[in-house]
Amino acid sequence: MTKHKKKQSNPWKYPKLVLALGLGIVVAFSSISYVSLRAPDLPSPSLKDLAAKHGIDLGMLVYDHKLNDRIYPDLVRDQFGLVTIDGGAHFKELRPSETEFDFSTSDTIVAFAAANNMPVQLHHLIWGDRIMIPKWLEQGNYSKDQLRAILRDHITKVMQHYKGRVREYSVVNEAFTEAQHLYGLRSFYGDELGYEYELLDDYFRWAKQADPDAKLILNDFNNETKNKVSDAMYVYIKAAKARGVPIDGIGMQMHINASNIPPKQALLDNMKRFGELGVSIYITEFDINSNSVKQSEADKDKLESRIMYDVTRACIESKVCKSMTVFGLTMKNDLVKKLTRANSRDLLFTSRFEPTQAYFGLRQAFSE
């Protein structure tokens, strides 16, 4: 018996059917994409408006490559009152060579801020960590006088480029942590020029000359409570103010390890003692690392909400805290994940832009 092969149908004989199926698939995928990227339905008033009632600017670390996303820029604009640049404006990123400046990344972020009437805080003019030092500078065998001239030129040109567009600068970052060689940190500038704190005077004076209207911040790590770092900063600030050094504020990075939570009163007392020296407090890089905490995810959510609440209340109650920058909208693509905390959890929003318990802890603190 002869077996006949089953005749294969040719779908292209029915172009209307193929077109309909194709459009259906496209619509289906578009709908899925739309749902996954839907903006969160957040309560009113916004976080920034709640913070403003206390005289505090709530800031957000902003990335240029995220500004083309569908939801990210709107969420930043609607919920935050300060744009912080920490990535795209470091020495290594701005200086491909001794004679060149590349402002393309930071210009994009500053333009976004200007379009939305948001002030800008820029990090960091001077940061000695060797990962932020370009090879041409590290291997240039410059004399001390030459290196000082390069740093003065850098401060001057960056601040003049953004004069009137950047409100405040982290002029120096982690100088006190590096000077004490804590956590294995060392400074390229300290190794080359010395670790005397008085060298910082010049950085602030140069900055003041470049833009007399900008607020100038001395930023550091692990200085949120009374300890070796904050004590050294306190001694320096007191003497520097007596010398007329134009330092407007102390930057507290506020990278909180949830396994070693600073008490709210300790935060508050430390902020107040700096305020008594005539400087303001800026929380510049606030995030929470709960990776080492042996708790359920639900319990970690509650813990992070409480930490967010306590830090925010300390900022409010100190009466000297001018701004608080949260170091990333979500943890999915943010700097802290890339550099230090590969498994960190979400911050104020999940990767799907859903508010976390930390968001509600922050909201509660500003609402009271």
Coordinates of C-alpha atoms in Angstrom, one line a residue:
M1 CA 0.0 0.0 0.0
T2 CA 1.3 3.4 -0.9
K3 CA 1.6 5.8 2.0
H4 CA 0.7 9.4 1.2
K5 CA 2.5 12.2 3.0
K6 CA 0.3 14.5 4.8
K7 CA 0.2 17.7 2.9
Q8 CA 1.8 20.6 4.8
S9 CA -0.3 23.7 5.0
N10 CA 1.4 27.0 4.0
P11 CA 0.4 29.7 6.4
W12 CA 1.6 32.4 4.0
K13 CA -1.4 31.5 1.8
Y14 CA -3.5 33.2 4.5
P15 CA -1.8 36.6 4.9
K16 CA -4.6 38.2 6.8
L17 CA -4.5 35.4 9.4
V18 CA -0.7 35.7 9.7
L19 CA -1.0 39.5 10.1
A20 CA -3.7 39.1 12.8
L21 CA -1.7 36.6 14.7
G22 CA 1.4 38.7 14.5
L23 CA -0.4 41.8 15.7
G24 CA -1.8 39.8 18.5
I25 CA 1.6 38.7 19.7
V26 CA 3.0 42.3 19.4
V27 CA 0.0 43.6 21.4
A28 CA 0.4 40.9 24.0
F29 CA 4.1 41.6 24.5
S30 CA 3.5 45.3 24.6
S31 CA 0.8 44.9 27.2
I32 CA 3.2 42.8 29.4
S33 CA 5.9 45.4 29.0
Y34 CA 3.5 48.2 29.8
V35 CA 2.3 46.5 33.0
S36 CA 5.8 45.8 34.2
L37 CA 6.8 49.4 33.7
R38 CA 3.8 51.0 35.1
A39 CA 4.5 54.0 37.4
P40 CA 3.7 53.3 41.1
D41 CA 0.5 54.8 42.5
L42 CA 2.0 56.7 45.5
P43 CA 0.2 58.7 48.2
S44 CA 0.1 62.4 48.4
P45 CA 1.8 64.7 49.3
S46 CA 5.1 63.6 47.7
L47 CA 8.2 62.7 49.7
K48 CA 9.9 65.9 48.6
D49 CA 7.0 68.0 49.8
L50 CA 6.9 66.3 53.1
A51 CA 10.6 66.9 53.5
A52 CA 10.4 70.5 52.5
K53 CA 8.0 71.2 55.4
H54 CA 11.0 70.5 57.7
G55 CA 13.4 72.6 55.6
I56 CA 15.1 69.6 54.2
D57 CA 15.8 68.7 50.6
L58 CA 15.3 65.0 49.9
G59 CA 17.9 64.0 47.3
M60 CA 18.4 61.2 44.9
L61 CA 21.6 59.8 43.3
V62 CA 20.8 60.2 39.6
Y63 CA 22.4 58.3 36.7
D64 CA 22.5 59.8 33.2
H65 CA 21.9 56.4 31.5
K66 CA 18.6 56.0 33.4
L67 CA 17.2 59.3 32.3
N68 CA 15.9 57.8 29.1
D69 CA 13.9 55.1 30.9
R70 CA 10.2 55.2 31.0
I71 CA 9.5 55.7 34.7
Y72 CA 12.8 56.6 36.4
P73 CA 13.1 60.3 35.5
D74 CA 9.4 61.0 36.4
L75 CA 9.8 59.3 39.7
V76 CA 12.9 61.2 40.5
R77 CA 11.3 64.5 39.5
D78 CA 8.0 63.9 41.3
Q79 CA 9.3 62.5 44.6
F80 CA 12.7 64.2 45.2
G81 CA 13.8 67.8 45.5
L82 CA 17.6 67.5 45.0
V83 CA 19.7 65.8 42.3
T84 CA 22.9 64.3 43.5
I85 CA 25.7 63.4 41.0
D86 CA 28.0 60.7 42.3
G87 CA 29.2 59.0 39.1
G88 CA 30.3 60.9 36.0
A89 CA 31.9 63.8 37.9
H90 CA 34.8 62.2 39.7
F91 CA 38.3 63.3 38.7
K92 CA 39.0 60.1 36.7
E93 CA 35.7 60.5 34.8
L94 CA 36.2 64.1 34.0
R95 CA 39.9 64.1 33.1
P96 CA 40.9 61.8 30.2
S97 CA 44.2 63.7 30.1
E98 CA 45.9 66.5 31.9
T99 CA 44.6 69.1 29.3
E100 CA 41.2 67.6 28.6
F101 CA 37.8 67.8 30.5
D102 CA 34.9 65.6 29.6
F103 CA 31.7 66.9 31.1
S104 CA 29.3 64.9 28.9
T105 CA 27.9 62.6 31.6
S106 CA 27.5 65.2 34.3
D107 CA 26.2 67.8 31.9
T108 CA 23.3 65.4 31.0
I109 CA 22.3 65.1 34.7
V110 CA 22.7 68.9 35.4
A111 CA 20.5 69.6 32.3
F112 CA 17.8 67.2 33.7
A113 CA 17.9 69.0 37.0
A114 CA 17.7 72.5 35.4
A115 CA 14.7 71.4 33.3
N116 CA 12.9 70.3 36.4
N117 CA 14.0 73.2 38.7
M118 CA 16.0 70.9 41.0
P119 CA 19.2 72.0 42.8
V120 CA 22.3 69.9 42.3
Q121 CA 24.8 68.4 44.7
L122 CA 28.0 67.2 43.0
H123 CA 30.4 64.6 44.3
H124 CA 33.5 64.8 44.7
L125 CA 36.1 67.4 43.6
I126 CA 38.9 65.8 45.6
W127 CA 38.9 62.1 46.4
G128 CA 42.2 60.3 46.9
D129 CA 41.0 56.7 46.5
R130 CA 43.3 55.3 43.8
I131 CA 40.4 53.7 41.9
M132 CA 39.3 57.3 41.1
I133 CA 42.8 58.5 40.0
P134 CA 43.5 58.4 36.2
K135 CA 46.7 56.6 35.1
W136 CA 48.1 59.8 33.6
L137 CA 48.1 61.4 37.0
E138 CA 49.1 58.4 39.1
Q139 CA 52.0 57.6 36.8
G140 CA 53.0 61.2 35.9
N141 CA 55.8 61.6 38.5
Y142 CA 54.6 65.1 39.3
S143 CA 56.3 67.2 41.9
K144 CA 54.2 68.4 44.9
D145 CA 53.9 71.9 43.4
Q146 CA 52.8 70.4 40.1
L147 CA 50.2 68.2 41.7
R148 CA 48.8 71.1 43.7
A149 CA 48.6 73.1 40.5
I150 CA 46.7 70.3 38.8
L151 CA 44.2 70.0 41.7
R152 CA 43.7 73.8 41.9
D153 CA 43.1 73.9 38.1
H154 CA 40.6 71.0 38.4
I155 CA 38.6 72.5 41.2
T156 CA 38.5 75.9 39.4
K157 CA 37.5 74.7 36.0
V158 CA 34.8 72.2 37.2
M159 CA 33.2 74.8 39.5
Q160 CA 33.4 77.6 36.9
H161 CA 31.9 75.2 34.3
Y162 CA 28.9 74.7 36.6
K163 CA 28.8 78.1 38.2
G164 CA 25.2 79.0 39.0
R165 CA 24.0 75.4 38.0
V166 CA 25.4 73.4 40.9
R167 CA 24.4 74.5 44.3
E168 CA 26.7 72.5 46.5
Y169 CA 29.8 70.4 46.2
S170 CA 31.5 67.7 48.2
V171 CA 34.8 69.4 48.0
V172 CA 36.8 66.7 49.8
N173 CA 35.8 63.1 50.3
E174 CA 37.0 60.6 52.9
A175 CA 40.2 62.5 53.8
F176 CA 39.9 61.6 57.5
T177 CA 39.1 57.9 56.9
E178 CA 42.1 57.7 54.6
A179 CA 44.4 59.7 56.9
Q180 CA 43.8 57.1 59.6
H181 CA 44.1 54.3 57.1
L182 CA 40.8 52.8 58.3
Y183 CA 39.3 49.9 56.4
G184 CA 42.5 49.6 54.4
L185 CA 41.9 53.0 52.7
R186 CA 44.7 55.2 51.6
S187 CA 44.8 58.4 49.6
F188 CA 46.9 59.1 46.5
Y189 CA 46.9 62.7 47.3
G190 CA 47.8 62.0 51.0
D191 CA 50.7 59.7 49.9
E192 CA 52.0 62.4 47.5
L193 CA 51.3 65.6 49.5
G194 CA 51.1 64.4 53.0
Y195 CA 48.2 63.7 55.4
E196 CA 48.2 67.0 57.3
Y197 CA 44.6 68.1 57.6
E198 CA 45.7 71.7 57.0
L199 CA 46.2 70.8 53.4
L200 CA 42.4 70.7 53.1
D201 CA 42.3 74.4 53.8
D202 CA 43.6 75.2 50.3
Y203 CA 41.0 73.0 48.6
F204 CA 38.2 74.9 50.2
R205 CA 39.8 78.3 49.6
W206 CA 40.3 77.4 45.9
A207 CA 36.6 76.3 45.7
K208 CA 35.4 79.5 47.3
Q209 CA 37.3 81.6 44.8
A210 CA 35.9 79.5 41.9
D211 CA 32.3 80.0 42.9
P212 CA 31.7 82.2 45.9
D213 CA 28.0 81.3 46.0
A214 CA 28.3 77.5 46.2
K215 CA 28.0 75.6 49.4
L216 CA 31.1 73.7 50.3
I217 CA 31.0 70.3 52.0
L218 CA 33.6 68.2 53.8
N219 CA 32.4 64.6 53.2
D220 CA 33.4 61.3 54.9
F221 CA 32.5 57.8 55.7
N222 CA 31.5 56.3 59.1
N223 CA 31.3 59.7 60.7
E224 CA 27.6 59.7 61.6
T225 CA 28.3 59.0 65.4
K226 CA 31.0 60.1 67.8
N227 CA 34.1 58.1 66.9
K228 CA 37.7 58.5 65.7
V229 CA 36.7 59.8 62.3
S230 CA 34.1 62.3 63.5
D231 CA 36.3 63.4 66.4
A232 CA 39.1 64.2 64.0
M233 CA 36.7 66.1 61.8
Y234 CA 35.4 68.0 64.7
V235 CA 38.9 69.1 65.8
Y236 CA 39.8 70.1 62.3
I237 CA 36.5 72.0 61.7
K238 CA 36.8 74.0 64.9
A239 CA 40.4 75.1 64.1
A240 CA 39.6 75.6 60.4
K241 CA 36.7 77.9 61.1
A242 CA 39.0 79.9 63.4
R243 CA 41.4 80.2 60.4
G244 CA 38.5 81.5 58.2
V245 CA 38.4 78.4 56.0
P246 CA 35.1 78.6 54.1
I247 CA 33.5 75.2 55.0
D248 CA 29.8 75.3 55.0
G249 CA 28.9 71.8 55.9
I250 CA 29.8 68.3 57.0
G251 CA 28.8 65.4 54.7
M252 CA 27.8 62.2 56.5
Q253 CA 27.7 59.4 53.9
M254 CA 25.4 57.3 56.2
H255 CA 26.1 53.8 54.8
I256 CA 24.3 51.9 57.5
N257 CA 25.2 48.3 58.2
A258 CA 22.0 46.7 59.6
S259 CA 24.0 44.4 61.9
N260 CA 25.5 47.4 63.7
I261 CA 22.7 50.1 63.8
P262 CA 23.7 53.4 65.3
P263 CA 21.1 54.6 67.9
K264 CA 19.1 57.6 66.8
Q265 CA 20.2 59.6 69.8
A266 CA 23.9 59.0 68.9
L267 CA 23.2 60.4 65.4
L268 CA 21.4 63.3 66.8
D269 CA 24.0 64.3 69.4
N270 CA 26.8 64.1 66.7
M271 CA 24.9 66.3 64.3
K272 CA 24.2 68.9 67.0
R273 CA 27.8 69.2 68.1
F274 CA 28.8 70.0 64.5
G275 CA 26.0 72.4 64.2
E276 CA 27.4 74.2 67.3
L277 CA 30.5 74.9 65.3
G278 CA 28.5 76.8 62.7
V279 CA 28.3 74.1 60.0
S280 CA 25.3 72.4 58.5
I281 CA 24.8 68.6 58.1
Y282 CA 24.3 67.0 54.7
I283 CA 23.5 63.3 54.6
T284 CA 25.1 62.5 51.2
E285 CA 24.9 58.8 50.4
F286 CA 22.3 57.1 52.6
D287 CA 21.8 53.4 52.1
I288 CA 21.2 50.3 54.2
N289 CA 23.1 47.0 53.9
S290 CA 21.2 44.1 55.6
N291 CA 23.0 41.2 53.9
S292 CA 24.7 40.0 57.1
V293 CA 21.5 40.1 59.1
K294 CA 20.2 36.5 59.7
Q295 CA 16.5 37.3 59.5
S296 CA 13.6 36.5 57.1
E297 CA 13.1 38.9 54.2
A298 CA 9.9 40.2 55.9
D299 CA 11.8 41.0 59.1
K300 CA 14.6 42.6 57.1
D301 CA 11.9 44.8 55.5
K302 CA 10.8 45.9 58.9
L303 CA 14.3 46.5 60.1
E304 CA 15.2 48.7 57.1
S305 CA 12.0 50.7 57.6
R306 CA 12.9 51.4 61.2
I307 CA 16.5 52.4 60.2
M308 CA 15.1 54.7 57.5
Y309 CA 12.7 56.3 60.0
D310 CA 15.4 56.8 62.8
V311 CA 18.0 58.4 60.5
T312 CA 15.4 60.7 59.0
R313 CA 14.1 61.7 62.4
A314 CA 17.6 62.5 63.6
C315 CA 18.1 64.7 60.5
I316 CA 14.8 66.5 61.3
E317 CA 15.3 66.9 65.0
S318 CA 18.9 68.1 64.7
K319 CA 17.6 71.4 63.1
V320 CA 21.0 71.6 61.3
C321 CA 20.4 69.0 58.6
K322 CA 19.9 70.6 55.2
S323 CA 19.5 67.7 52.9
M324 CA 19.4 63.9 52.8
T325 CA 20.3 62.0 49.6
V326 CA 19.2 58.4 49.2
F327 CA 22.0 56.5 47.4
G328 CA 19.9 55.1 44.6
L329 CA 16.2 54.7 43.6
T330 CA 16.4 50.9 43.5
M331 CA 19.3 48.6 44.1
K332 CA 19.0 46.8 40.7
N333 CA 21.3 49.0 38.7
D334 CA 22.8 51.4 41.3
L335 CA 26.3 52.3 42.2
V336 CA 26.5 50.6 45.5
K337 CA 25.5 47.3 44.0
K338 CA 28.1 47.7 41.3
L339 CA 30.9 48.7 43.6
T340 CA 30.4 47.1 46.9
R341 CA 27.1 45.3 47.6
A342 CA 26.4 42.8 44.8
N343 CA 23.6 41.2 46.7
S344 CA 22.0 44.2 48.4
R345 CA 18.3 44.5 48.7
D346 CA 16.1 47.2 47.3
L347 CA 16.1 50.7 48.7
L348 CA 13.0 52.9 48.4
F349 CA 11.6 51.0 45.4
T350 CA 11.9 47.6 43.9
S351 CA 13.2 47.0 40.4
R352 CA 9.6 47.1 39.3
F353 CA 9.3 50.5 41.0
E354 CA 7.0 49.3 43.8
P355 CA 7.5 51.2 47.1
T356 CA 9.3 49.2 49.8
Q357 CA 8.9 49.2 53.6
A358 CA 11.9 51.6 53.7
Y359 CA 9.8 54.0 51.6
F360 CA 7.0 54.0 54.1
G361 CA 9.5 54.4 57.0
L362 CA 10.9 57.5 55.3
R363 CA 7.4 58.8 54.6
Q364 CA 6.3 58.3 58.2
A365 CA 9.3 60.1 59.6
F366 CA 8.7 63.2 57.4
S367 CA 4.9 63.1 58.1
E368 CA 5.3 63.5 61.8

